[in-house]
Amino acid sequence: MASGWADEGAVNEQIDATIKDAVLRARSRLPQGEGPTQCIECAAAIPEARRQAMPGVRLCVACQAAQDRRDVAFSLYNRRGSKDSQLR
């Protein structure tokens, strides 16, 4: 049941749009093509097993873990959660 000015499916549409954005962002970050043999951040060697498991990988394990920690802060932000966006 909708309340206020929001349409009947507004909450579900908001959730679906947030998930779609997250999936598109994740897909855009997938490595493609042949990657370097050294990390682009710290110049450490990227193990051959990692390069075979993830073709196109550009970061060593340590730098990838740091990147993932930075990305968590971004993923927790819901830009569609404002009340104004639900009043349209």
mmCIF file of N, CA and C in Angstrom:
data_model
loop_
_atom_site.group_PDB
_atom_site.id
_atom_site.type_symbol
_atom_site.label_atom_id
_atom_site.label_comp_id
_atom_site.label_asym_id
_atom_site.label_seq_id
_atom_site.Cartn_x
_atom_site.Cartn_y
_atom_site.Cartn_z
ATOM 1 N N MET A 1 0.836 -1.178 0.000
ATOM 2 C CA MET A 1 0.000 0.000 0.000
ATOM 3 C C MET A 1 0.882 1.243 0.000
ATOM 4 N N ALA A 2 0.629 2.147 -0.902
ATOM 5 C CA ALA A 2 1.412 3.371 -1.002
ATOM 6 C C ALA A 2 0.925 4.388 0.021
ATOM 7 N N SER A 3 1.828 5.240 0.427
ATOM 8 C CA SER A 3 1.442 6.282 1.373
ATOM 9 C C SER A 3 1.888 7.630 0.831
ATOM 10 N N GLY A 4 1.202 8.678 1.206
ATOM 11 C CA GLY A 4 1.590 10.007 0.755
ATOM 12 C C GLY A 4 1.424 10.154 -0.750
ATOM 13 N N TRP A 5 2.419 10.779 -1.373
ATOM 14 C CA TRP A 5 2.359 11.057 -2.804
ATOM 15 C C TRP A 5 3.026 9.984 -3.654
ATOM 16 N N ALA A 6 3.667 9.040 -3.051
ATOM 17 C CA ALA A 6 4.405 8.019 -3.792
ATOM 18 C C ALA A 6 3.459 7.092 -4.541
ATOM 19 N N ASP A 7 3.870 6.682 -5.730
ATOM 20 C CA ASP A 7 3.096 5.715 -6.499
ATOM 21 C C ASP A 7 3.110 4.368 -5.790
ATOM 22 N N GLU A 8 2.230 3.481 -6.219
ATOM 23 C CA GLU A 8 2.094 2.161 -5.592
ATOM 24 C C GLU A 8 3.413 1.390 -5.575
ATOM 25 N N GLY A 9 4.153 1.392 -6.670
ATOM 26 C CA GLY A 9 5.385 0.605 -6.748
ATOM 27 C C GLY A 9 6.647 1.424 -6.604
ATOM 28 N N ALA A 10 6.569 2.606 -6.034
ATOM 29 C CA ALA A 10 7.719 3.505 -5.963
ATOM 30 C C ALA A 10 8.892 2.903 -5.198
ATOM 31 N N VAL A 11 8.630 2.246 -4.100
ATOM 32 C CA VAL A 11 9.718 1.677 -3.299
ATOM 33 C C VAL A 11 10.411 0.558 -4.069
ATOM 34 N N ASN A 12 9.627 -0.318 -4.687
ATOM 35 C CA ASN A 12 10.226 -1.404 -5.467
ATOM 36 C C ASN A 12 11.009 -0.864 -6.657
ATOM 37 N N GLU A 13 10.502 0.175 -7.300
ATOM 38 C CA GLU A 13 11.229 0.786 -8.418
ATOM 39 C C GLU A 13 12.553 1.363 -7.940
ATOM 40 N N GLN A 14 12.550 1.965 -6.775
ATOM 41 C CA GLN A 14 13.766 2.534 -6.208
ATOM 42 C C GLN A 14 14.787 1.433 -5.914
ATOM 43 N N ILE A 15 14.333 0.351 -5.336
ATOM 44 C CA ILE A 15 15.224 -0.770 -5.032
ATOM 45 C C ILE A 15 15.777 -1.366 -6.320
ATOM 46 N N ASP A 16 14.919 -1.589 -7.309
ATOM 47 C CA ASP A 16 15.358 -2.154 -8.585
ATOM 48 C C ASP A 16 16.382 -1.256 -9.268
ATOM 49 N N ALA A 17 16.148 0.049 -9.245
ATOM 50 C CA ALA A 17 17.077 0.979 -9.884
ATOM 51 C C ALA A 17 18.425 0.986 -9.173
ATOM 52 N N THR A 18 18.417 0.901 -7.848
ATOM 53 C CA THR A 18 19.669 0.867 -7.091
ATOM 54 C C THR A 18 20.458 -0.395 -7.415
ATOM 55 N N ILE A 19 19.782 -1.511 -7.501
ATOM 56 C CA ILE A 19 20.448 -2.774 -7.840
ATOM 57 C C ILE A 19 20.988 -2.720 -9.263
ATOM 58 N N LYS A 20 20.195 -2.200 -10.193
ATOM 59 C CA LYS A 20 20.639 -2.097 -11.585
ATOM 60 C C LYS A 20 21.897 -1.231 -11.686
ATOM 61 N N ASP A 21 21.922 -0.107 -10.978
ATOM 62 C CA ASP A 21 23.104 0.751 -10.986
ATOM 63 C C ASP A 21 24.327 0.022 -10.446
ATOM 64 N N ALA A 22 24.156 -0.737 -9.378
ATOM 65 C CA ALA A 22 25.276 -1.469 -8.782
ATOM 66 C C ALA A 22 25.798 -2.535 -9.740
ATOM 67 N N VAL A 23 24.895 -3.236 -10.420
ATOM 68 C CA VAL A 23 25.312 -4.267 -11.377
ATOM 69 C C VAL A 23 26.060 -3.629 -12.548
ATOM 70 N N LEU A 24 25.544 -2.541 -13.083
ATOM 71 C CA LEU A 24 26.216 -1.862 -14.196
ATOM 72 C C LEU A 24 27.587 -1.343 -13.787
ATOM 73 N N ARG A 25 27.698 -0.801 -12.577
ATOM 74 C CA ARG A 25 28.987 -0.312 -12.091
ATOM 75 C C ARG A 25 29.972 -1.465 -11.941
ATOM 76 N N ALA A 26 29.511 -2.588 -11.409
ATOM 77 C CA ALA A 26 30.389 -3.747 -11.235
ATOM 78 C C ALA A 26 30.838 -4.299 -12.588
ATOM 79 N N ARG A 27 29.924 -4.385 -13.543
ATOM 80 C CA ARG A 27 30.291 -4.890 -14.871
ATOM 81 C C ARG A 27 31.284 -3.978 -15.565
ATOM 82 N N SER A 28 31.141 -2.680 -15.377
ATOM 83 C CA SER A 28 32.050 -1.746 -16.038
ATOM 84 C C SER A 28 33.463 -1.832 -15.475
ATOM 85 N N ARG A 29 33.592 -2.337 -14.267
ATOM 86 C CA ARG A 29 34.898 -2.440 -13.637
ATOM 87 C C ARG A 29 35.583 -3.782 -13.879
ATOM 88 N N LEU A 30 34.903 -4.719 -14.521
ATOM 89 C CA LEU A 30 35.530 -6.010 -14.792
ATOM 90 C C LEU A 30 36.698 -5.835 -15.750
ATOM 91 N N PRO A 31 37.816 -6.479 -15.446
ATOM 92 C CA PRO A 31 38.963 -6.361 -16.351
ATOM 93 C C PRO A 31 38.689 -7.033 -17.684
ATOM 94 N N GLN A 32 39.263 -6.479 -18.736
ATOM 95 C CA GLN A 32 39.093 -7.037 -20.073
ATOM 96 C C GLN A 32 40.428 -7.019 -20.794
ATOM 97 N N GLY A 33 40.604 -7.948 -21.723
ATOM 98 C CA GLY A 33 41.835 -7.998 -22.510
ATOM 99 C C GLY A 33 42.998 -8.530 -21.708
ATOM 100 N N GLU A 34 44.175 -8.376 -22.270
ATOM 101 C CA GLU A 34 45.383 -8.856 -21.606
ATOM 102 C C GLU A 34 45.888 -7.789 -20.646
ATOM 103 N N GLY A 35 46.103 -8.181 -19.419
ATOM 104 C CA GLY A 35 46.543 -7.238 -18.395
ATOM 105 C C GLY A 35 48.056 -7.193 -18.274
ATOM 106 N N PRO A 36 48.543 -6.213 -17.543
ATOM 107 C CA PRO A 36 49.984 -6.082 -17.340
ATOM 108 C C PRO A 36 50.518 -7.162 -16.396
ATOM 109 N N THR A 37 51.809 -7.350 -16.402
ATOM 110 C CA THR A 37 52.431 -8.322 -15.507
ATOM 111 C C THR A 37 52.766 -7.695 -14.151
ATOM 112 N N GLN A 38 52.730 -6.358 -14.085
ATOM 113 C CA GLN A 38 53.002 -5.655 -12.838
ATOM 114 C C GLN A 38 51.806 -4.778 -12.471
ATOM 115 N N CYS A 39 51.607 -4.613 -11.187
ATOM 116 C CA CYS A 39 50.510 -3.804 -10.658
ATOM 117 C C CYS A 39 50.657 -2.352 -11.118
ATOM 118 N N ILE A 40 49.561 -1.742 -11.554
ATOM 119 C CA ILE A 40 49.620 -0.358 -12.010
ATOM 120 C C ILE A 40 49.700 0.634 -10.853
ATOM 121 N N GLU A 41 49.444 0.173 -9.626
ATOM 122 C CA GLU A 41 49.509 1.051 -8.457
ATOM 123 C C GLU A 41 50.886 1.027 -7.803
ATOM 124 N N CYS A 42 51.406 -0.182 -7.540
ATOM 125 C CA CYS A 42 52.645 -0.287 -6.756
ATOM 126 C C CYS A 42 53.799 -0.944 -7.512
ATOM 127 N N ALA A 43 53.570 -1.380 -8.728
ATOM 128 C CA ALA A 43 54.579 -2.011 -9.589
ATOM 129 C C ALA A 43 55.024 -3.384 -9.100
ATOM 130 N N ALA A 44 54.301 -3.985 -8.156
ATOM 131 C CA ALA A 44 54.606 -5.348 -7.712
ATOM 132 C C ALA A 44 54.172 -6.331 -8.799
ATOM 133 N N ALA A 45 54.839 -7.458 -8.856
ATOM 134 C CA ALA A 45 54.494 -8.467 -9.849
ATOM 135 C C ALA A 45 53.122 -9.074 -9.551
ATOM 136 N N ILE A 46 52.323 -9.241 -10.596
ATOM 137 C CA ILE A 46 51.025 -9.899 -10.449
ATOM 138 C C ILE A 46 51.247 -11.377 -10.736
ATOM 139 N N PRO A 47 50.929 -12.262 -9.795
ATOM 140 C CA PRO A 47 51.174 -13.693 -10.000
ATOM 141 C C PRO A 47 50.459 -14.221 -11.255
ATOM 142 N N GLU A 48 51.126 -15.142 -11.940
ATOM 143 C CA GLU A 48 50.572 -15.720 -13.168
ATOM 144 C C GLU A 48 49.214 -16.372 -12.923
ATOM 145 N N ALA A 49 49.053 -17.034 -11.779
ATOM 146 C CA ALA A 49 47.778 -17.690 -11.472
ATOM 147 C C ALA A 49 46.648 -16.660 -11.401
ATOM 148 N N ARG A 50 46.932 -15.497 -10.823
ATOM 149 C CA ARG A 50 45.912 -14.443 -10.745
ATOM 150 C C ARG A 50 45.600 -13.911 -12.139
ATOM 151 N N ARG A 51 46.611 -13.737 -12.953
ATOM 152 C CA ARG A 51 46.382 -13.221 -14.311
ATOM 153 C C ARG A 51 45.606 -14.217 -15.161
ATOM 154 N N GLN A 52 45.792 -15.503 -14.916
ATOM 155 C CA GLN A 52 45.020 -16.506 -15.661
ATOM 156 C C GLN A 52 43.584 -16.595 -15.149
ATOM 157 N N ALA A 53 43.409 -16.456 -13.838
ATOM 158 C CA ALA A 53 42.071 -16.545 -13.255
ATOM 159 C C ALA A 53 41.214 -15.337 -13.625
ATOM 160 N N MET A 54 41.841 -14.176 -13.741
ATOM 161 C CA MET A 54 41.123 -12.933 -14.077
ATOM 162 C C MET A 54 41.850 -12.217 -15.208
ATOM 163 N N PRO A 55 41.590 -12.615 -16.445
ATOM 164 C CA PRO A 55 42.263 -11.948 -17.571
ATOM 165 C C PRO A 55 41.999 -10.442 -17.551
ATOM 166 N N GLY A 56 43.062 -9.674 -17.729
ATOM 167 C CA GLY A 56 42.926 -8.229 -17.752
ATOM 168 C C GLY A 56 43.126 -7.569 -16.404
ATOM 169 N N VAL A 57 43.382 -8.364 -15.358
ATOM 170 C CA VAL A 57 43.566 -7.797 -14.022
ATOM 171 C C VAL A 57 44.734 -6.806 -14.056
ATOM 172 N N ARG A 58 44.586 -5.685 -13.346
ATOM 173 C CA ARG A 58 45.592 -4.635 -13.387
ATOM 174 C C ARG A 58 46.225 -4.340 -12.029
ATOM 175 N N LEU A 59 45.655 -4.935 -10.970
ATOM 176 C CA LEU A 59 46.149 -4.672 -9.626
ATOM 177 C C LEU A 59 46.610 -5.956 -8.947
ATOM 178 N N CYS A 60 47.623 -5.835 -8.080
ATOM 179 C CA CYS A 60 48.041 -6.985 -7.274
ATOM 180 C C CYS A 60 46.966 -7.217 -6.202
ATOM 181 N N VAL A 61 47.096 -8.303 -5.467
ATOM 182 C CA VAL A 61 46.082 -8.656 -4.469
ATOM 183 C C VAL A 61 45.967 -7.574 -3.399
ATOM 184 N N ALA A 62 47.089 -7.059 -2.919
ATOM 185 C CA ALA A 62 47.060 -6.046 -1.858
ATOM 186 C C ALA A 62 46.384 -4.759 -2.337
ATOM 187 N N CYS A 63 46.720 -4.300 -3.520
ATOM 188 C CA CYS A 63 46.116 -3.069 -4.049
ATOM 189 C C CYS A 63 44.640 -3.281 -4.374
ATOM 190 N N GLN A 64 44.277 -4.472 -4.842
ATOM 191 C CA GLN A 64 42.870 -4.756 -5.118
ATOM 192 C C GLN A 64 42.056 -4.749 -3.836
ATOM 193 N N ALA A 65 42.624 -5.300 -2.755
ATOM 194 C CA ALA A 65 41.930 -5.294 -1.468
ATOM 195 C C ALA A 65 41.717 -3.869 -0.977
ATOM 196 N N ALA A 66 42.720 -3.010 -1.137
ATOM 197 C CA ALA A 66 42.583 -1.608 -0.739
ATOM 198 C C ALA A 66 41.520 -0.906 -1.589
ATOM 199 N N GLN A 67 41.493 -1.191 -2.881
ATOM 200 C CA GLN A 67 40.490 -0.609 -3.773
ATOM 201 C C GLN A 67 39.083 -1.059 -3.365
ATOM 202 N N ASP A 68 38.941 -2.333 -3.031
ATOM 203 C CA ASP A 68 37.643 -2.857 -2.612
ATOM 204 C C ASP A 68 37.152 -2.182 -1.336
ATOM 205 N N ARG A 69 38.073 -1.918 -0.402
ATOM 206 C CA ARG A 69 37.685 -1.230 0.839
ATOM 207 C C ARG A 69 37.216 0.193 0.541
ATOM 208 N N ARG A 70 37.861 0.880 -0.392
ATOM 209 C CA ARG A 70 37.432 2.233 -0.767
ATOM 210 C C ARG A 70 36.062 2.198 -1.442
ATOM 211 N N ASP A 71 35.810 1.170 -2.231
ATOM 212 C CA ASP A 71 34.546 1.065 -2.956
ATOM 213 C C ASP A 71 33.360 0.800 -2.035
ATOM 214 N N VAL A 72 33.585 0.190 -0.887
ATOM 215 C CA VAL A 72 32.491 -0.110 0.044
ATOM 216 C C VAL A 72 31.825 1.184 0.489
ATOM 217 N N ALA A 73 32.598 2.210 0.763
ATOM 218 C CA ALA A 73 32.035 3.483 1.206
ATOM 219 C C ALA A 73 31.113 4.053 0.142
ATOM 220 N N PHE A 74 31.468 3.903 -1.122
ATOM 221 C CA PHE A 74 30.634 4.426 -2.203
ATOM 222 C C PHE A 74 29.355 3.624 -2.340
ATOM 223 N N SER A 75 29.426 2.335 -2.196
ATOM 224 C CA SER A 75 28.263 1.490 -2.428
ATOM 225 C C SER A 75 27.179 1.648 -1.362
ATOM 226 N N LEU A 76 27.505 2.235 -0.227
ATOM 227 C CA LEU A 76 26.520 2.399 0.838
ATOM 228 C C LEU A 76 25.665 3.652 0.647
ATOM 229 N N TYR A 77 25.965 4.463 -0.333
ATOM 230 C CA TYR A 77 25.243 5.710 -0.559
ATOM 231 C C TYR A 77 24.086 5.459 -1.505
ATOM 232 N N ASN A 78 22.864 5.812 -1.078
ATOM 233 C CA ASN A 78 21.678 5.615 -1.905
ATOM 234 C C ASN A 78 21.213 6.974 -2.398
ATOM 235 N N ARG A 79 21.539 7.310 -3.649
ATOM 236 C CA ARG A 79 21.208 8.629 -4.157
ATOM 237 C C ARG A 79 19.725 8.776 -4.464
ATOM 238 N N ARG A 80 18.979 7.684 -4.507
ATOM 239 C CA ARG A 80 17.555 7.767 -4.785
ATOM 240 C C ARG A 80 16.712 7.783 -3.505
ATOM 241 N N GLY A 81 17.343 7.838 -2.363
ATOM 242 C CA GLY A 81 16.623 7.726 -1.112
ATOM 243 C C GLY A 81 16.027 9.017 -0.591
ATOM 244 N N SER A 82 16.183 10.120 -1.301
ATOM 245 C CA SER A 82 15.651 11.370 -0.792
ATOM 246 C C SER A 82 14.132 11.426 -0.932
ATOM 247 N N LYS A 83 13.514 12.141 -0.042
ATOM 248 C CA LYS A 83 12.066 12.259 -0.067
ATOM 249 C C LYS A 83 11.597 12.960 -1.338
ATOM 250 N N ASP A 84 12.361 13.936 -1.819
ATOM 251 C CA ASP A 84 11.985 14.675 -3.022
ATOM 252 C C ASP A 84 11.838 13.763 -4.223
ATOM 253 N N SER A 85 12.718 12.763 -4.343
ATOM 254 C CA SER A 85 12.648 11.882 -5.511
ATOM 255 C C SER A 85 11.393 11.009 -5.465
ATOM 256 N N GLN A 86 10.815 10.807 -4.293
ATOM 257 C CA GLN A 86 9.625 9.972 -4.179
ATOM 258 C C GLN A 86 8.333 10.761 -4.394
ATOM 259 N N LEU A 87 8.430 12.075 -4.445
ATOM 260 C CA LEU A 87 7.244 12.902 -4.598
ATOM 261 C C LEU A 87 6.893 13.161 -6.057
ATOM 262 N N ARG A 88 7.694 12.719 -6.983
ATOM 263 C CA ARG A 88 7.451 12.965 -8.402
ATOM 264 C C ARG A 88 6.404 12.080 -8.969
#
